[in-house]
CSV table of C-alpha atoms in Angstrom, one decimal:
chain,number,residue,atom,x,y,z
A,21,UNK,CA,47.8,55.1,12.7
A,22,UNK,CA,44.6,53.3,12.4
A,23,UNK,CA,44.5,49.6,13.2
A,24,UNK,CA,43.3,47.3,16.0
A,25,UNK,CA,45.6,46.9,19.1
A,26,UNK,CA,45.3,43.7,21.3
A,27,UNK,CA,46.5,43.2,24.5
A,28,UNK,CA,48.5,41.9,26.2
A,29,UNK,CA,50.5,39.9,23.5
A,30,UNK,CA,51.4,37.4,26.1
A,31,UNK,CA,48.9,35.9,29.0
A,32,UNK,CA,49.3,33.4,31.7
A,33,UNK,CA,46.1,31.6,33.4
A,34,UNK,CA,45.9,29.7,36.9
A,35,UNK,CA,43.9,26.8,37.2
A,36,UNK,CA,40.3,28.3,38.6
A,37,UNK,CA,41.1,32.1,37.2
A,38,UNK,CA,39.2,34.0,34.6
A,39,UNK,CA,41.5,36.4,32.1
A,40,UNK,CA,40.1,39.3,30.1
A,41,UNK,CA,41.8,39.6,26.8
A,42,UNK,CA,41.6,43.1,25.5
A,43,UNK,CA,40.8,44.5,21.3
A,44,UNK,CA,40.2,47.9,20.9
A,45,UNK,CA,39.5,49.6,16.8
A,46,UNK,CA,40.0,52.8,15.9
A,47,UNK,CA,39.0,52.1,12.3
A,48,UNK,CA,35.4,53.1,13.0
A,49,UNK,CA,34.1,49.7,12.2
A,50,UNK,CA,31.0,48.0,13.6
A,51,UNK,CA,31.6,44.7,13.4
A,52,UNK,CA,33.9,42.9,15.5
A,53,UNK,CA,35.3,39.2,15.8
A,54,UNK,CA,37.1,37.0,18.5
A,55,UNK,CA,39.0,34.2,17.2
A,56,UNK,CA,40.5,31.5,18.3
A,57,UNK,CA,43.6,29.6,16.9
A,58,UNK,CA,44.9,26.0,17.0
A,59,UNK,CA,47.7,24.9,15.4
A,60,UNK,CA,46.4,22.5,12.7
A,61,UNK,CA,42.7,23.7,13.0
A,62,UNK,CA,42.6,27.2,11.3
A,63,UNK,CA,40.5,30.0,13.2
A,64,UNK,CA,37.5,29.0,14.6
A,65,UNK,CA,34.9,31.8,15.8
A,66,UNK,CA,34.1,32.3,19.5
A,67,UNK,CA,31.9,35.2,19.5
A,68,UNK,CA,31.3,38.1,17.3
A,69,UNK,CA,29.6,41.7,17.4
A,70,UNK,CA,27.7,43.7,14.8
A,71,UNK,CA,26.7,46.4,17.2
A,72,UNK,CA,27.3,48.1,20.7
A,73,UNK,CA,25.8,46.2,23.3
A,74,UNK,CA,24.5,43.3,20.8
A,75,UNK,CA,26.8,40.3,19.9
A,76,UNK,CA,26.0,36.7,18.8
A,77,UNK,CA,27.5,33.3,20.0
A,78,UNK,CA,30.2,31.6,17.6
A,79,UNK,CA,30.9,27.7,17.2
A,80,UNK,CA,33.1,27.5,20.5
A,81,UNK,CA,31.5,30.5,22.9
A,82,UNK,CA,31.3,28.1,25.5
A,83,UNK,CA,33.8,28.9,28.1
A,84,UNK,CA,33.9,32.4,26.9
A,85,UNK,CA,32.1,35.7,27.4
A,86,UNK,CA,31.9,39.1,25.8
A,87,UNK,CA,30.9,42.5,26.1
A,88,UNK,CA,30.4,45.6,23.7
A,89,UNK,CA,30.0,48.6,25.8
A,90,UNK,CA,31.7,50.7,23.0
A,91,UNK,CA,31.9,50.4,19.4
A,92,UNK,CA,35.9,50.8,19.6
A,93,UNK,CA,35.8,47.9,22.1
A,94,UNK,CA,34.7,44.4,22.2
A,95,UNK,CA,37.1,42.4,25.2
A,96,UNK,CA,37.1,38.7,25.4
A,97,UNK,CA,36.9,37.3,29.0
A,98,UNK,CA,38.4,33.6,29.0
A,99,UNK,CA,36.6,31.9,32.1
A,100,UNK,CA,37.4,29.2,34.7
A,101,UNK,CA,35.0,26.7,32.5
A,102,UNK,CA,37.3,27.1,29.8
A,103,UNK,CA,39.2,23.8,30.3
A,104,UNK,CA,41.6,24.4,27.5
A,105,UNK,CA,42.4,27.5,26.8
A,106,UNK,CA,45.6,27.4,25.9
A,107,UNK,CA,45.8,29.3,21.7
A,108,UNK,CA,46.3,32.5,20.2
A,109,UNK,CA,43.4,34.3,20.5
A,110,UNK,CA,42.8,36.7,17.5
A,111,UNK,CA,40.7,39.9,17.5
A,112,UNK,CA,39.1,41.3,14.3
A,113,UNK,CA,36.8,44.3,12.9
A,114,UNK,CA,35.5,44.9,9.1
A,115,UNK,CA,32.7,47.9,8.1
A,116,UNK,CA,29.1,46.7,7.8
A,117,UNK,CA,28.0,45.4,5.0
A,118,UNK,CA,26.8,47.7,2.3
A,119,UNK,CA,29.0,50.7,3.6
A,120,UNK,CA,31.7,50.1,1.2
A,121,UNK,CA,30.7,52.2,-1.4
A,122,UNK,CA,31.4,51.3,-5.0
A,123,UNK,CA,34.1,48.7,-4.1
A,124,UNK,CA,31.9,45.7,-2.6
A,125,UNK,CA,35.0,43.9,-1.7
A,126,UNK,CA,36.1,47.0,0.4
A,127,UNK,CA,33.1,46.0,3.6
A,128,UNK,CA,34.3,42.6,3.4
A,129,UNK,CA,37.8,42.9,4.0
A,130,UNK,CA,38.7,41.1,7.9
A,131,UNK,CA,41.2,43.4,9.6
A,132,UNK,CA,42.8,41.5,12.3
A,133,UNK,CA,45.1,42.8,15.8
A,134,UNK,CA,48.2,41.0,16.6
A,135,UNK,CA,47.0,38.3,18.8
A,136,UNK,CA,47.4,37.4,22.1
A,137,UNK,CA,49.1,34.1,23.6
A,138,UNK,CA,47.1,32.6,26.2
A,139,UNK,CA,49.2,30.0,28.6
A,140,UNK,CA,47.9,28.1,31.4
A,141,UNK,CA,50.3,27.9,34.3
B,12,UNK,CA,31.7,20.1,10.6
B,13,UNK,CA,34.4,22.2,8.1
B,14,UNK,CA,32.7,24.5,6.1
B,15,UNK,CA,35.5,24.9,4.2
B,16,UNK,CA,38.3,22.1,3.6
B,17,UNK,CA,42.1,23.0,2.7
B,18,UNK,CA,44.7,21.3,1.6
B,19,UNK,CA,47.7,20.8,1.8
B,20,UNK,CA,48.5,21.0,5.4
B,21,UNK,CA,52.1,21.9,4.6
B,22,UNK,CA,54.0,22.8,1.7
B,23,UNK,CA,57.8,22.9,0.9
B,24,UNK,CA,58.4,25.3,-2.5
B,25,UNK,CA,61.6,26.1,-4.3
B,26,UNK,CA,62.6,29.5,-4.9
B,27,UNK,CA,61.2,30.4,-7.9
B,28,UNK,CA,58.8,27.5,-8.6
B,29,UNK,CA,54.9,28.1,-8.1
B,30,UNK,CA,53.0,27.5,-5.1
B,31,UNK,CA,49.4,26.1,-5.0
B,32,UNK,CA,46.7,25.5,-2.4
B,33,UNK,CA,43.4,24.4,-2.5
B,34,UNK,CA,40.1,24.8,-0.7
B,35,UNK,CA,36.5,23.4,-1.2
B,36,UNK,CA,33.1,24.1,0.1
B,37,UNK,CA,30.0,23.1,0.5
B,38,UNK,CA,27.4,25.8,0.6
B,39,UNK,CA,26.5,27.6,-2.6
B,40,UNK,CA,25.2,30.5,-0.6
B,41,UNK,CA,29.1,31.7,0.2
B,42,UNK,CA,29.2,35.0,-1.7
B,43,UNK,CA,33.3,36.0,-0.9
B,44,UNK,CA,36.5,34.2,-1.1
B,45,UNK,CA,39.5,35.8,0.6
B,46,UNK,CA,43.0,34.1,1.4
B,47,UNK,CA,44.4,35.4,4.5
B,48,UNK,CA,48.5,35.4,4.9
B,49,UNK,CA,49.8,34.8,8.7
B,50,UNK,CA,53.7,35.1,9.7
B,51,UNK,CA,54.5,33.9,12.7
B,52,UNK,CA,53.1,35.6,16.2
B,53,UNK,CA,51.0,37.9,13.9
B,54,UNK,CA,47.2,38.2,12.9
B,55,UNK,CA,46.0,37.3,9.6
B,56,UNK,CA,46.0,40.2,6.5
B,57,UNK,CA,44.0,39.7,3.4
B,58,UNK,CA,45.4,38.6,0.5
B,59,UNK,CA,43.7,38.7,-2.1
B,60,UNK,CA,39.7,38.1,-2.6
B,61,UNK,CA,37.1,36.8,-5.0
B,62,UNK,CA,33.4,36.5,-5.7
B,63,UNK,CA,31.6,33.7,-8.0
B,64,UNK,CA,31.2,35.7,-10.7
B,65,UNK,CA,34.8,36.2,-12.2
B,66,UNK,CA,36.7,32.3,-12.3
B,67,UNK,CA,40.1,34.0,-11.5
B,68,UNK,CA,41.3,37.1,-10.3
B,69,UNK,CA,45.4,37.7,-10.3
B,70,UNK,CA,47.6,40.4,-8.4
B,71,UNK,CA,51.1,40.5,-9.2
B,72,UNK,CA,52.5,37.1,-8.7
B,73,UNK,CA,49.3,36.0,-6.6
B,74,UNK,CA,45.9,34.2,-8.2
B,75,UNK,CA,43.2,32.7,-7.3
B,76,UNK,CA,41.1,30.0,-9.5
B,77,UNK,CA,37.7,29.9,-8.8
B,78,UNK,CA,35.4,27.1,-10.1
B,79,UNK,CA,32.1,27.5,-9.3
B,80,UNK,CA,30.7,24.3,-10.7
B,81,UNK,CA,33.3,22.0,-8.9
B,82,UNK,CA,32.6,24.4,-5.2
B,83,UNK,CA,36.8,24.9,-5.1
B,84,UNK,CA,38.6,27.6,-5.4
B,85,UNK,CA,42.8,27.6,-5.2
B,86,UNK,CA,45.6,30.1,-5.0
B,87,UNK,CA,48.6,30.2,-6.9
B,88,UNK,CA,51.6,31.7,-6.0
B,89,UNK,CA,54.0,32.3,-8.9
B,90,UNK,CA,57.7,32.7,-8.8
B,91,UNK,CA,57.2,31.7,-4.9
B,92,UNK,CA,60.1,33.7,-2.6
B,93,UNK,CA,61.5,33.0,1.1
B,94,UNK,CA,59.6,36.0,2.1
B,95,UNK,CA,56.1,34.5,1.1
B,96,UNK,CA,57.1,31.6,3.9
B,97,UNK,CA,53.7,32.1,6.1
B,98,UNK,CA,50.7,30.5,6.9
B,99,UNK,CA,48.0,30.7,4.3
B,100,UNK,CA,44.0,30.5,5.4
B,101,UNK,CA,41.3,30.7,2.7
B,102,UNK,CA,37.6,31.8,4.0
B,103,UNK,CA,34.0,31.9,3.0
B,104,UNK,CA,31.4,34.4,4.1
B,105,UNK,CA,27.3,34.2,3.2
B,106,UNK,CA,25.7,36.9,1.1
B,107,UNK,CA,23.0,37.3,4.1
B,108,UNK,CA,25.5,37.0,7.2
B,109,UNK,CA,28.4,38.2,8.9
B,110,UNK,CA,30.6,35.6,9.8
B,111,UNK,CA,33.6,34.1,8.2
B,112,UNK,CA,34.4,29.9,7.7
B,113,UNK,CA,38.5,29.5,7.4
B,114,UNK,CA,40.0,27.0,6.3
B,115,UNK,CA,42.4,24.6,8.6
B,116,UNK,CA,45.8,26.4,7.0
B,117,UNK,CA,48.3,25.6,4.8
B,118,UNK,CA,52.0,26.5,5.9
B,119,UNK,CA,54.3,27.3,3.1
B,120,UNK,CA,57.8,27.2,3.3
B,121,UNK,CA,59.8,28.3,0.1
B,122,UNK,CA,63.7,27.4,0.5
B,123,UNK,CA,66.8,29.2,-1.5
């Protein structure tokens, strides 16, 4: 089953701790997302990767780091100087652009894990 | 700021009647319109998708309006069901970039 797992659903924080949220693909996809979501707010982009070992600040990276090691993998490390982090973080991957063939909608298309909670104790 | 604007916040639906949410945006450079559906404790899956060139695009009881001239762009939901209850995002992305702009979310509830 191809897809993009995220764990762990659920995470809990202490004041002063950093947390690494993971997102592994196995859709073959080079381009990868981490989002975070608000309630009222929508999904706002904290970083994002287009390649291994090459990945680009979003609106909110501050707080946040990344790494991309692997083209399956791209985790999300949630660090003390993240003062709220309390949301449902969202991982994502699509194709790169142009490699959808005759359908240009098909490199477009966001697929996205199943989230993970983040709490702070 | 938003680079895409949504409304309404919340919408109540009865079963049966039609559903419809707006978005707007700013930057004529946006190349792709998706709407994403969320239930509850789940990610986002794509809806249903548009680009400028086509003013709607319909599957089964979904559609989306697109008016380029007026920079909005709407989905309708037709003969709206309990099931459809969810959270619904539309989105942006540039013809020269990789990133996404969502809108704030509408949450749909249709009652019996």
């Amino acid at each position: 089953d191809g897809g993009i797992t995220q764990s762990p659903k659920y995470l809990f924080r202490k004041e002063g701790q950093n947390v690494t949220l993971s997102c592994e693909q196995n859709l073959n996809h080079d381009a990868m997302y981490w989002y975070r979501q608000d309630p009222g707010q929508g999904l706002r982009l904290i970083y994002y990767s287009q390649i291994v070992n090459d990945f680009q600040k979003g609106d909110i990276a501050e707080g946040y780091s990344v790494s991309r090691e692997k083209k399956e993998s791209f985790p999300l490390t949630v660090t003390s100087a993240q003062k709220n982090p309390t949301a449902f973080y969202l991982c994502a991957s699509r194709t790169a652009r142009g490699t959808g063939g005759a359908d240009t909608n098909a490199n477009e298309k966001l697929f996205f894990g199943s989230g993970t909670q983040l709490s702070v104790l | 700021q938003q680079q895409v604007k949504q409304s309404p916040q919340s919408l109540i639906v009865q079963k049966g009647g039609i559903s419809i949410i707006n978005c707007a945006y700013e930057n004529t450079a946006f190349d792709y319109f998706p709407w994403y559906q969320q239930f509850p404790g789940k990610g986002p899956a794509l809806l249903i998708a548009i680009r400028p060139d086509v003013s709607e695009k319909k599957e089964g009881r979904f559609t989306i309006s697109f008016n380029k001239s007026a920079k909005q762009f709407s989905l309708h939901i037709m003969d709206s069901q309990p099931g459809d209850s969810a959270t619904y995002f539309c989105a942006a992305s540039l013809n020269t970039g990789n990133q996404f702009y969502f809108g704030t979310g509408t949450s749909l509830t249709v009652i019996p």
